[in-house]
Amino acid sequence: MARERSLLELYAQDPERADALAFGRRGALKGTALAAMGAALGATIPFAARMPQGLLPAALAQPAGGPATLRMDGKAGLILLGERPLVAETPESMLDDDVTPADRFFIRNNGGIPERFSADPKTWRIRIDGEVNTPLDLTLGELESRFELVTLRLQMECGGNGRNAFVPETRGNQWGNGAISNGEWTGVRLRDVIRAAGPKDTARFTGHFGADPHLSGDTSRQAISRGMPIAKAMEDTTLIALRLNGEPIPLVHGFPVRLITPGWPGSLSQKWLNRITLRATPHDGPGMGGTSYRVPVKPIVPGSSTNGADFVDITSMPVRALLTNMAHGTRLPAGTRRLDLRGHGWAGDLTVRAVHVSTDFGASWAEMRVAEPPNRHSWQRWQGSVELPSDGYFEIWTRATDSQGRMQPHAAPNWNPQGYAANAMARTAILVG
Amino acid sequence: MSLSSLEKGAVGLACALGLLVLAMDVPASRRATGPAPLTPTPAALATAEADSRAAARRAEAERLDAERAASARAEAERLAAIQNPRESEDILPAGHGREEVFARCTTCHNTAIIRRSGFTRARWDELMDWMTEKQGMAPLEGDMRGLVVDYLAQHFPPRRNPRNTNPFLN
């Protein structure tokens, strides 16, 4: 451990020297440099010859001191990314269930958490207004009795999931790959409610409002208020959700009611929902416009300055897969040669066609089996096995391919200042022996 | 509010009796001097009982409301403790400007997001405008802005993959 920390410290203090030490001036990881790296890891690296230049082993890519752990009633020990606003990531190895338990949902807030609505939840009100013929002001009781209830397994993923793969680092919470969930949500279709309000021809976009207070305490400001094109709002998997996994939605996840807009950035799944307005033009609340939840059409130089004027809003999230039955940093007994692996894959509005796994830094790939999703916008289970040639340090690289043939890249693509849609393939470091 | 259910029952019964007297058009003056009190009819008794049950239900609902409100407040306090960790400025690296950075930034958010960030001076500088424009931060100008941005740039520079120095960036 002492050796590992010293290499990390060296990187923090003198990156050039640390890089020279680890990789050598000619780029290949070998000789004394490889020995130094192996010593830092406490293991040999059997596939070192195939390790790309400048690539720090995944085992060393953790911040010194280790991440803090969330301690909160009703929540598992998630990785605490920030307290105010409260933000916590689910470790990938806690995402093994087909249906994500409520205590393992990642937490993302832009503002504070409102006090629980303590009256009968059925009396909470939601307004539907704007470009409609009949504005609605409905209690949850009326919502539930008037519209069909559906239960679906739906992905919800932060638009910034995978952000910590961007180089150079971008603004925002430095998510690994764990800002993803796949809960079983019960609610009414937003489509049915919009139809009941009689949308005008000019109703082309939505705007969403919730009860969470702005961090500054200014009650005239919204913490976040985003919106989407009407076509996404009218999809039969976009829900006004009342229950998660058969239970009332936990307070921190939006009790008593929230939107679920699966496959698109999680910020469109407004928590503590109290109003949806229909608009002729894109919504202009906090979290819209500029560089917020927007990415370049014409790629920009990583780290450069931009006001995002010619960016576009993120719609469907990109393809991604996770390994969920083997934690990053797992030590396995000497002589272990076969690994049975499994996880989930998803691709926003699309599906996952294939998942491949490599244990030799991408030189060779083994195809896994991928199950069909139980319903549209649910993630999909993958599983399979790989063989290792020896003891030592390995990284399990996991790469999904979507239904249109697009694969996860090695590096986070299309750098943008707020770090969205980074779907670099996941890397899990293990040590055999 | 503080009546026992027995007392409420009695009140309900008295009201029902009063109604009965009125319905029978008996002058009030005759009640005091009249013979024995009238026996309530079964219908009046049923009404009184229903009233009493409704009052009990209301009292129970009020008690539950108060209980839920108290539990919501307690929950909000627990969450406030999580969302407002006790931080002092020495959580940030020592240096010129630390006090000002701590004071200004923690008006809205705690230091976690600062400590996990790493930008060039130009990007830190831009972030000040972004926070003003998008997040409602009071504009930061002049010497104070220089002090804050210099501190952040010095102590929280880009750290990721230092080999990757981009030839297109100054």
Coordinates of C-alpha atoms in Angstrom, one line a residue:
Chain A
M1 CA 0.0 0.0 0.0
A2 CA 2.8 2.3 0.8
R3 CA 4.4 1.8 -2.6
E4 CA 1.1 2.4 -4.3
R5 CA 0.5 5.7 -2.5
S6 CA 4.0 6.8 -3.3
L7 CA 3.4 6.4 -7.1
L8 CA 0.1 8.3 -6.8
E9 CA 1.8 11.0 -4.9
L10 CA 4.5 11.3 -7.4
Y11 CA 1.8 11.7 -10.1
A12 CA 0.3 14.5 -8.0
Q13 CA 3.6 16.2 -7.4
D14 CA 5.6 15.6 -10.5
P15 CA 3.5 14.1 -13.3
E16 CA 6.3 14.1 -15.9
R17 CA 8.7 12.2 -13.7
A18 CA 6.0 9.8 -12.6
D19 CA 5.0 9.2 -16.2
A20 CA 8.7 8.7 -17.2
L21 CA 9.1 6.3 -14.4
A22 CA 6.0 4.3 -15.2
F23 CA 6.2 4.2 -18.9
G24 CA 9.7 5.2 -19.9
R25 CA 10.5 7.8 -22.5
R26 CA 10.1 5.4 -25.4
G27 CA 6.5 4.7 -24.4
A28 CA 6.5 0.9 -23.8
L29 CA 6.0 -0.3 -20.3
K30 CA 9.0 -2.5 -19.7
G31 CA 12.2 -3.1 -17.8
T32 CA 12.5 -1.1 -14.6
A33 CA 9.4 0.9 -15.4
L34 CA 7.3 -2.2 -15.6
A35 CA 9.0 -3.4 -12.4
A36 CA 8.1 -0.2 -10.7
M37 CA 4.5 -0.4 -11.8
G38 CA 4.3 -4.0 -10.8
A39 CA 5.8 -3.1 -7.4
A40 CA 3.3 -0.3 -7.0
L41 CA 0.4 -2.7 -7.8
G42 CA 2.0 -5.5 -5.8
A43 CA 1.7 -7.9 -8.8
T44 CA 3.1 -8.6 -12.2
I45 CA 1.2 -7.5 -15.2
P46 CA 1.1 -10.5 -17.6
F47 CA -0.3 -8.5 -20.6
A48 CA 1.9 -5.4 -20.0
A49 CA 3.2 -5.5 -23.5
R50 CA -0.2 -4.8 -24.8
M51 CA -0.9 -2.0 -22.4
P52 CA -1.4 1.3 -24.4
Q53 CA 1.2 4.0 -23.8
G54 CA 0.2 6.5 -21.1
L55 CA -2.5 4.3 -19.7
L56 CA -2.4 4.2 -15.9
P57 CA -3.5 0.8 -14.6
A58 CA -7.1 1.0 -13.5
A59 CA -6.0 0.0 -10.0
L60 CA -4.1 3.2 -9.7
A61 CA -6.8 5.5 -11.0
Q62 CA -8.4 6.0 -7.6
P63 CA -8.1 9.3 -5.8
A64 CA -5.6 9.1 -2.9
G65 CA -7.3 8.4 0.4
G66 CA -10.2 6.5 -1.2
P67 CA -13.7 7.8 -1.6
A68 CA -16.0 8.7 1.3
T69 CA -19.0 6.5 2.0
L70 CA -22.6 7.7 2.3
R71 CA -24.2 7.0 5.7
M72 CA -27.9 7.6 5.5
D73 CA -31.1 5.9 6.6
G74 CA -32.6 3.7 3.9
K75 CA -29.5 3.9 1.7
A76 CA -26.7 1.5 1.1
G77 CA -23.0 2.6 1.5
L78 CA -22.8 4.4 -1.8
I79 CA -19.8 6.4 -2.9
L80 CA -20.3 9.9 -1.5
L81 CA -19.4 12.5 -4.2
G82 CA -20.7 15.6 -2.5
E83 CA -22.9 16.6 0.5
R84 CA -24.3 19.9 -0.7
P85 CA -25.9 19.2 -3.0
L86 CA -26.1 15.5 -2.0
V87 CA -24.7 13.3 -4.7
A88 CA -23.7 9.6 -4.3
E89 CA -22.7 7.0 -6.8
T90 CA -23.5 3.3 -6.7
P91 CA -20.5 1.0 -6.9
E92 CA -20.8 -1.1 -10.0
S93 CA -20.6 -4.3 -7.9
M94 CA -23.8 -3.2 -6.1
L95 CA -25.7 -3.1 -9.4
D96 CA -26.0 -6.9 -9.9
D97 CA -29.8 -7.1 -9.4
D98 CA -32.0 -7.2 -12.4
V99 CA -34.2 -4.7 -10.6
T100 CA -32.2 -2.1 -8.7
P101 CA -33.3 -2.0 -5.0
A102 CA -34.3 1.5 -3.8
D103 CA -31.4 1.6 -1.3
R104 CA -28.9 1.1 -4.1
F105 CA -30.2 3.9 -6.4
F106 CA -27.6 6.6 -7.1
I107 CA -28.4 10.0 -5.7
R108 CA -28.2 13.2 -7.7
N109 CA -29.5 16.5 -6.5
N110 CA -29.1 20.0 -8.0
G111 CA -30.8 21.7 -5.0
G112 CA -31.8 20.7 -1.5
I113 CA -34.0 17.8 -0.5
P114 CA -37.5 19.2 0.3
E115 CA -39.2 18.2 3.6
R116 CA -41.4 15.2 3.1
F117 CA -45.0 16.0 2.1
S118 CA -46.6 14.7 5.3
A119 CA -50.3 15.0 4.4
D120 CA -52.0 12.2 2.6
P121 CA -49.8 11.7 -0.5
K122 CA -53.0 11.3 -2.6
T123 CA -53.6 15.1 -2.1
W124 CA -50.3 16.2 -3.7
R125 CA -51.2 18.3 -6.8
I126 CA -49.7 18.4 -10.3
R127 CA -50.6 21.0 -12.8
I128 CA -50.5 20.5 -16.6
D129 CA -50.7 23.8 -18.3
G130 CA -49.2 25.9 -21.2
E131 CA -50.1 25.0 -24.8
V132 CA -53.2 22.9 -23.9
N133 CA -56.9 23.5 -24.3
T134 CA -57.8 22.2 -20.8
P135 CA -55.2 22.9 -18.2
L136 CA -55.4 20.2 -15.5
D137 CA -54.8 20.5 -11.7
L138 CA -54.9 16.9 -10.5
T139 CA -54.3 15.3 -7.1
L140 CA -52.3 12.1 -7.2
G141 CA -55.5 10.3 -6.1
E142 CA -57.3 11.7 -9.2
L143 CA -54.3 10.8 -11.4
E144 CA -54.3 7.2 -10.2
S145 CA -58.1 6.7 -10.6
R146 CA -58.4 8.5 -14.0
F147 CA -55.5 7.0 -15.9
E148 CA -54.2 3.5 -16.5
L149 CA -51.4 2.4 -14.1
V150 CA -48.5 0.6 -15.7
T151 CA -45.4 -1.1 -14.1
L152 CA -42.2 -1.2 -16.1
R153 CA -38.5 -1.8 -15.5
L154 CA -36.8 1.4 -16.7
Q155 CA -33.2 2.6 -16.9
M156 CA -32.5 6.0 -15.3
E157 CA -29.0 7.3 -15.9
C158 CA -27.3 10.5 -15.1
G159 CA -26.3 12.5 -18.2
G160 CA -22.8 12.7 -16.6
N161 CA -22.4 9.0 -16.0
G162 CA -18.8 8.0 -16.8
R163 CA -17.6 11.6 -16.6
N164 CA -14.4 10.7 -14.8
A165 CA -13.0 9.2 -18.0
F166 CA -12.8 12.7 -19.7
V167 CA -9.3 14.1 -20.3
P168 CA -8.8 16.8 -19.2
E169 CA -11.3 16.6 -16.4
T170 CA -14.5 18.5 -16.9
R171 CA -16.8 20.4 -14.5
G172 CA -19.3 18.5 -12.4
N173 CA -19.4 15.4 -10.2
Q174 CA -16.7 13.0 -11.2
W175 CA -19.0 9.9 -11.7
G176 CA -17.5 6.5 -12.5
N177 CA -20.0 4.3 -14.3
G178 CA -22.4 3.9 -11.4
A179 CA -24.9 6.7 -12.0
I180 CA -27.4 4.2 -13.5
S181 CA -30.4 2.4 -12.1
N182 CA -33.1 0.0 -13.4
G183 CA -36.0 0.2 -11.0
E184 CA -39.5 -1.2 -11.4
W185 CA -41.6 1.9 -11.7
T186 CA -45.4 2.1 -11.4
G187 CA -47.2 5.2 -12.6
V188 CA -49.4 6.6 -15.3
R189 CA -48.1 7.4 -18.9
L190 CA -47.3 11.1 -19.3
R191 CA -48.8 10.7 -22.8
D192 CA -52.3 9.9 -21.4
V193 CA -52.2 12.9 -19.1
I194 CA -51.1 15.3 -21.9
R195 CA -53.8 13.9 -24.1
A196 CA -56.4 14.6 -21.4
A197 CA -55.3 18.2 -21.3
G198 CA -55.8 18.5 -25.0
P199 CA -52.5 19.6 -26.4
K200 CA -52.6 22.4 -29.0
D201 CA -50.6 22.1 -32.3
T202 CA -48.1 24.5 -30.7
A203 CA -47.4 22.0 -27.9
R204 CA -43.9 21.0 -29.1
F205 CA -41.8 20.9 -25.9
T206 CA -42.3 20.2 -22.2
G207 CA -41.0 22.0 -19.1
H208 CA -40.8 20.3 -15.7
F209 CA -41.0 21.7 -12.2
G210 CA -40.3 20.2 -8.8
A211 CA -40.4 21.2 -5.2
D212 CA -36.7 21.0 -4.4
P213 CA -35.3 24.3 -3.1
H214 CA -32.4 26.2 -4.8
L215 CA -29.1 25.7 -2.9
S216 CA -28.7 29.5 -2.3
G217 CA -31.9 29.5 -0.4
D218 CA -33.5 31.9 -2.9
T219 CA -37.1 30.7 -3.1
S220 CA -37.7 32.5 -6.4
R221 CA -35.1 30.2 -8.1
Q222 CA -35.6 26.6 -9.4
A223 CA -32.9 24.1 -8.5
I224 CA -33.3 22.5 -11.9
S225 CA -36.1 22.7 -14.5
R226 CA -35.6 20.9 -17.7
G227 CA -37.8 19.9 -20.6
M228 CA -37.9 17.6 -23.7
P229 CA -39.4 17.4 -27.2
I230 CA -43.0 16.3 -27.1
A231 CA -42.2 13.1 -29.0
K232 CA -40.2 11.8 -26.0
A233 CA -43.0 12.9 -23.6
M234 CA -45.5 10.9 -25.7
E235 CA -43.5 7.6 -25.6
D236 CA -45.4 4.9 -23.8
T237 CA -42.4 4.3 -21.4
T238 CA -42.3 7.9 -20.1
L239 CA -44.1 7.9 -16.8
I240 CA -45.4 10.0 -14.0
A241 CA -44.2 7.6 -11.4
L242 CA -45.9 7.0 -8.1
R243 CA -44.1 3.9 -6.8
L244 CA -40.7 2.3 -7.0
N245 CA -40.4 -1.5 -6.7
G246 CA -43.9 -1.6 -5.4
E247 CA -43.3 0.9 -2.6
P248 CA -43.8 4.7 -2.2
I249 CA -40.8 6.5 -3.8
P250 CA -38.1 7.2 -1.2
L251 CA -38.0 10.9 -0.2
V252 CA -34.5 11.4 -1.6
H253 CA -35.7 10.0 -5.0
G254 CA -38.7 12.2 -5.4
F255 CA -41.5 11.3 -3.0
P256 CA -44.4 11.3 -3.6
V257 CA -44.2 11.6 -7.4
R258 CA -41.6 12.1 -10.2
L259 CA -41.1 11.8 -13.9
I260 CA -39.3 8.8 -15.3
T261 CA -37.9 9.6 -18.8
P262 CA -35.9 6.4 -19.5
G263 CA -32.9 6.4 -21.8
W264 CA -32.4 10.2 -21.7
P265 CA -30.4 12.2 -19.1
G266 CA -31.8 11.6 -15.6
S267 CA -32.3 15.4 -15.2
L268 CA -35.4 14.9 -17.3
S269 CA -36.9 12.6 -14.6
Q270 CA -37.9 15.6 -12.4
K271 CA -38.2 14.7 -8.7
W272 CA -40.9 16.0 -6.4
L273 CA -42.9 16.8 -9.6
N274 CA -45.6 19.5 -9.2
R275 CA -46.0 21.0 -12.7
I276 CA -45.5 20.2 -16.4
T277 CA -45.9 23.0 -18.9
L278 CA -46.3 22.5 -22.6
R279 CA -44.5 25.0 -24.8
A280 CA -44.1 26.1 -28.4
T281 CA -40.3 26.6 -27.9
P282 CA -37.6 24.6 -26.0
H283 CA -37.8 25.1 -22.2
D284 CA -35.5 27.7 -20.7
G285 CA -35.2 26.7 -17.1
P286 CA -32.0 26.0 -15.2
G287 CA -30.2 23.1 -16.8
M288 CA -31.3 24.2 -20.4
G289 CA -29.2 25.9 -23.0
G290 CA -25.5 26.8 -23.1
T291 CA -23.3 23.8 -22.2
S292 CA -25.9 22.2 -19.9
Y293 CA -26.8 18.7 -20.9
R294 CA -25.6 19.6 -24.3
V295 CA -22.8 18.3 -26.5
P296 CA -20.9 19.5 -29.6
V297 CA -22.0 18.6 -33.1
K298 CA -18.6 19.6 -34.4
P299 CA -16.1 18.1 -31.9
I300 CA -14.1 20.7 -30.0
V301 CA -10.5 20.6 -28.7
P302 CA -10.6 18.9 -25.3
G303 CA -10.1 21.6 -22.6
S304 CA -11.0 24.5 -24.8
S305 CA -13.4 27.3 -24.1
T306 CA -16.9 27.5 -25.5
N307 CA -20.3 28.9 -24.7
G308 CA -22.1 25.9 -26.2
A309 CA -24.1 28.1 -28.6
D310 CA -23.9 25.5 -31.4
F311 CA -24.2 22.5 -29.1
V312 CA -27.3 20.2 -29.2
D313 CA -29.3 18.8 -26.3
I314 CA -28.5 15.3 -25.4
T315 CA -31.4 13.0 -26.3
S316 CA -30.8 9.2 -26.1
M317 CA -27.9 8.2 -23.8
P318 CA -25.1 6.2 -25.5
V319 CA -24.5 2.4 -25.2
R320 CA -22.7 1.1 -22.0
A321 CA -22.2 -2.1 -20.2
L322 CA -21.2 -2.9 -16.6
L323 CA -19.5 -5.9 -14.9
T324 CA -21.5 -6.4 -11.7
N325 CA -20.4 -9.6 -10.1
M326 CA -16.8 -8.8 -9.6
A327 CA -15.8 -5.6 -7.8
H328 CA -12.9 -3.4 -8.9
G329 CA -10.0 -4.4 -6.7
T330 CA -11.1 -8.1 -6.2
R331 CA -8.3 -10.5 -5.1
L332 CA -8.7 -14.1 -6.3
P333 CA -6.9 -17.2 -5.1
A334 CA -3.6 -18.2 -6.9
G335 CA -4.4 -20.6 -9.8
T336 CA -7.7 -19.1 -10.7
R337 CA -8.0 -19.4 -14.5
R338 CA -11.7 -19.2 -15.3
L339 CA -13.9 -16.2 -14.5
D340 CA -17.7 -16.4 -14.7
L341 CA -18.8 -12.9 -15.4
R342 CA -22.1 -11.1 -15.7
G343 CA -23.5 -7.6 -15.7
H344 CA -26.0 -5.3 -17.5
G345 CA -25.9 -3.4 -20.8
W346 CA -28.2 -0.6 -22.1
A347 CA -28.2 1.9 -24.9
G348 CA -30.7 4.7 -24.2
D349 CA -33.5 4.5 -26.7
L350 CA -31.8 1.6 -28.5
T351 CA -30.9 -1.9 -27.3
V352 CA -27.7 -3.8 -26.8
R353 CA -26.8 -6.2 -29.6
A354 CA -23.5 -7.6 -28.1
V355 CA -21.2 -7.4 -25.1
H356 CA -17.6 -8.4 -25.4
V357 CA -15.0 -8.8 -22.6
S358 CA -11.2 -8.5 -22.9
T359 CA -8.6 -9.4 -20.2
D360 CA -5.6 -8.4 -22.3
F361 CA -6.1 -4.6 -22.8
G362 CA -8.2 -5.1 -25.9
A363 CA -5.9 -7.4 -27.9
S364 CA -8.6 -10.1 -27.9
W365 CA -12.3 -10.2 -27.1
A366 CA -14.7 -12.9 -25.9
E367 CA -18.4 -12.5 -26.8
M368 CA -20.8 -12.8 -23.9
R369 CA -24.5 -13.8 -24.1
V370 CA -27.0 -10.9 -24.0
A371 CA -30.6 -11.4 -22.9
E372 CA -33.5 -9.5 -24.4
P373 CA -34.9 -6.7 -22.2
P374 CA -38.1 -7.6 -20.3
N375 CA -39.7 -4.3 -21.7
R376 CA -38.5 -1.4 -23.8
H377 CA -36.0 0.9 -22.0
S378 CA -35.0 -1.8 -19.4
W379 CA -31.4 -2.7 -19.2
Q380 CA -30.3 -6.2 -20.4
R381 CA -28.5 -9.0 -18.6
W382 CA -25.3 -10.3 -20.1
Q383 CA -23.1 -13.2 -18.9
G384 CA -20.3 -15.5 -20.0
S385 CA -16.8 -16.6 -19.0
V386 CA -13.2 -15.9 -19.8
E387 CA -9.9 -17.8 -19.3
L388 CA -6.8 -16.3 -17.7
P389 CA -3.3 -17.5 -18.7
S390 CA -1.6 -17.0 -15.4
D391 CA -1.7 -15.4 -12.0
G392 CA -1.1 -11.6 -11.8
Y393 CA -2.8 -8.3 -12.4
F394 CA -5.5 -8.2 -15.0
E395 CA -8.1 -5.7 -16.1
I396 CA -11.5 -6.9 -17.3
W397 CA -12.6 -4.5 -20.0
T398 CA -16.3 -4.6 -20.8
R399 CA -17.6 -3.3 -24.2
A400 CA -21.2 -3.2 -25.4
T401 CA -22.4 -2.7 -28.9
D402 CA -25.8 -1.1 -29.6
S403 CA -28.5 -2.2 -32.0
Q404 CA -27.1 0.2 -34.7
G405 CA -23.6 -1.3 -34.4
R406 CA -22.0 1.5 -32.3
M407 CA -19.5 0.3 -29.7
Q408 CA -18.3 1.8 -26.5
P409 CA -14.9 3.6 -27.2
H410 CA -11.7 3.1 -25.3
A411 CA -11.7 6.8 -24.3
A412 CA -14.5 9.2 -23.4
P413 CA -15.6 10.7 -26.7
N414 CA -16.7 14.2 -27.8
W415 CA -15.2 16.2 -24.9
N416 CA -17.5 18.9 -23.6
P417 CA -17.1 21.4 -20.8
Q418 CA -19.6 19.8 -18.4
G419 CA -18.7 16.3 -19.2
Y420 CA -21.7 14.5 -20.6
A421 CA -22.3 11.2 -22.4
A422 CA -18.9 9.7 -21.6
N423 CA -19.3 6.0 -22.4
A424 CA -15.8 4.8 -22.4
M425 CA -15.7 1.0 -21.7
A426 CA -15.6 0.0 -18.1
R427 CA -12.3 -1.3 -16.6
T428 CA -12.2 -3.6 -13.6
A429 CA -8.9 -4.3 -12.0
I430 CA -8.4 -7.8 -10.4
L431 CA -5.4 -9.6 -8.8
V432 CA -5.0 -13.3 -9.0
G433 CA -2.7 -14.8 -6.4
Chain B
M1 CA -59.6 18.6 21.2
S2 CA -59.1 17.4 24.8
L3 CA -62.5 15.8 25.3
S4 CA -62.6 12.1 26.0
S5 CA -64.6 9.9 23.7
L6 CA -67.1 9.4 26.5
E7 CA -67.5 13.2 26.9
K8 CA -67.9 13.5 23.1
G9 CA -70.6 10.9 23.2
A10 CA -72.4 12.8 25.9
V11 CA -72.2 16.0 23.9
G12 CA -73.5 14.3 20.8
L13 CA -76.4 12.7 22.8
A14 CA -77.4 16.1 24.2
C15 CA -77.4 17.7 20.8
A16 CA -79.5 14.9 19.4
L17 CA -82.0 15.3 22.3
G18 CA -82.2 19.1 21.6
L19 CA -82.9 18.4 18.0
L20 CA -85.6 15.9 19.0
V21 CA -87.3 18.5 21.3
L22 CA -87.3 21.1 18.5
A23 CA -88.7 18.6 16.0
M24 CA -91.6 17.8 18.4
D25 CA -92.3 21.6 18.6
V26 CA -92.3 21.5 22.4
P27 CA -92.0 25.0 23.8
A28 CA -88.7 25.3 25.7
S29 CA -90.4 26.7 28.7
R30 CA -92.3 23.6 29.2
R31 CA -89.2 21.4 29.4
A32 CA -88.2 22.5 32.9
T33 CA -91.6 22.0 34.3
G34 CA -92.6 18.9 32.2
P35 CA -92.7 15.4 33.3
A36 CA -89.8 12.9 33.0
P37 CA -87.2 13.6 30.1
L38 CA -88.2 12.0 26.8
T39 CA -86.5 8.7 25.9
P40 CA -84.5 9.2 22.7
T41 CA -85.8 7.3 19.7
P42 CA -83.5 4.6 18.1
A43 CA -82.9 7.0 15.1
A44 CA -81.7 9.7 17.4
L45 CA -79.4 7.3 19.2
A46 CA -77.9 6.1 15.9
T47 CA -77.3 9.7 14.8
A48 CA -75.6 10.5 18.1
E49 CA -73.4 7.4 17.8
A50 CA -72.4 8.2 14.2
D51 CA -71.5 11.8 15.2
S52 CA -69.4 10.4 18.1
R53 CA -67.6 8.0 15.8
A54 CA -66.9 10.8 13.2
A55 CA -65.5 13.0 15.9
A56 CA -63.2 10.2 17.1
R57 CA -62.1 9.6 13.5
R58 CA -61.3 13.3 13.1
A59 CA -59.3 13.3 16.3
E60 CA -57.4 10.2 15.2
A61 CA -56.7 11.7 11.8
E62 CA -55.4 14.9 13.5
R63 CA -53.2 12.9 15.7
L64 CA -51.8 11.0 12.8
D65 CA -51.3 14.2 10.8
A66 CA -49.3 15.7 13.7
E67 CA -47.3 12.5 14.0
R68 CA -46.5 12.5 10.3
A69 CA -45.5 16.2 10.3
A70 CA -43.2 15.7 13.3
S71 CA -41.6 12.7 11.7
A72 CA -41.2 14.6 8.4
R73 CA -39.4 17.4 10.4
A74 CA -37.2 15.0 12.1
E75 CA -36.3 13.4 8.8
A76 CA -35.6 16.8 7.3
E77 CA -33.2 17.5 10.2
R78 CA -31.3 14.3 9.7
L79 CA -31.0 15.1 6.0
A80 CA -29.9 18.6 6.7
A81 CA -27.1 17.1 8.8
I82 CA -26.0 15.0 5.9
Q83 CA -26.2 17.9 3.4
N84 CA -24.4 20.3 5.7
P85 CA -21.3 18.5 6.9
R86 CA -19.3 20.5 9.4
E87 CA -16.4 21.9 7.3
S88 CA -13.9 24.5 8.3
E89 CA -11.5 26.3 5.9
D90 CA -8.6 24.0 6.7
I91 CA -10.3 21.3 4.7
L92 CA -8.8 23.3 1.8
P93 CA -5.0 23.5 1.2
A94 CA -3.3 26.4 3.0
G95 CA -2.6 29.4 0.8
H96 CA -3.3 33.0 0.1
G97 CA -7.0 33.4 -0.6
R98 CA -8.2 30.2 1.2
E99 CA -10.3 32.1 3.7
E100 CA -12.1 34.0 0.9
V101 CA -12.6 30.9 -1.3
F102 CA -14.1 29.0 1.6
A103 CA -16.4 31.8 2.6
R104 CA -17.7 32.5 -0.9
C105 CA -18.0 29.0 -2.3
T106 CA -19.7 27.4 0.7
T107 CA -22.5 29.9 0.5
C108 CA -24.1 27.6 -2.1
H109 CA -22.2 24.2 -2.0
N110 CA -19.8 22.4 0.2
T111 CA -16.1 21.9 -0.7
A112 CA -16.4 18.4 -2.1
I113 CA -17.0 19.6 -5.6
I114 CA -14.0 22.0 -5.4
R115 CA -11.7 19.3 -4.0
R116 CA -12.6 16.9 -6.8
S117 CA -12.1 19.4 -9.5
G118 CA -9.0 20.4 -11.5
F119 CA -8.9 23.1 -14.1
T120 CA -6.6 25.6 -15.7
R121 CA -6.8 29.2 -14.6
A122 CA -8.8 30.2 -17.7
R123 CA -11.4 27.5 -17.0
W124 CA -11.7 28.4 -13.3
D125 CA -12.1 32.0 -14.3
E126 CA -14.9 31.1 -16.8
L127 CA -16.6 29.0 -14.1
M128 CA -17.1 32.2 -12.0
D129 CA -19.2 33.7 -14.8
W130 CA -21.1 30.4 -15.3
M131 CA -22.0 30.3 -11.7
T132 CA -23.2 33.8 -11.8
E133 CA -25.2 33.4 -15.0
K134 CA -26.6 29.9 -14.4
Q135 CA -26.6 29.5 -10.7
G136 CA -27.4 32.9 -9.4
M137 CA -24.0 33.6 -7.6
A138 CA -23.3 37.2 -6.8
P139 CA -20.9 38.5 -9.5
L140 CA -17.3 38.1 -8.5
E141 CA -15.2 41.0 -9.8
G142 CA -11.9 42.8 -9.4
D143 CA -9.3 41.9 -6.8
M144 CA -11.6 39.4 -5.1
R145 CA -12.1 37.5 -8.3
G146 CA -8.3 37.5 -8.9
L147 CA -7.7 36.2 -5.4
V148 CA -10.3 33.4 -5.6
V149 CA -9.3 32.3 -9.1
D150 CA -5.6 32.4 -8.4
Y151 CA -6.1 30.2 -5.3
L152 CA -8.2 27.7 -7.2
A153 CA -5.9 27.5 -10.2
Q154 CA -2.8 27.1 -8.0
H155 CA -4.3 24.4 -5.7
F156 CA -6.7 22.6 -8.1
P157 CA -5.0 22.4 -11.5
P158 CA -5.8 19.7 -14.1
R159 CA -4.5 16.4 -12.8
R160 CA -5.8 13.8 -15.2
N161 CA -3.4 12.0 -17.5
P162 CA -0.6 14.6 -17.5
R163 CA 1.0 12.9 -20.5
N164 CA -1.8 14.1 -22.6
T165 CA -0.7 17.7 -23.3
N166 CA -2.8 18.8 -26.2
P167 CA -0.9 20.4 -29.1
F168 CA -3.8 22.6 -29.9
L169 CA -4.1 24.2 -26.5
N170 CA -2.0 27.1 -25.2

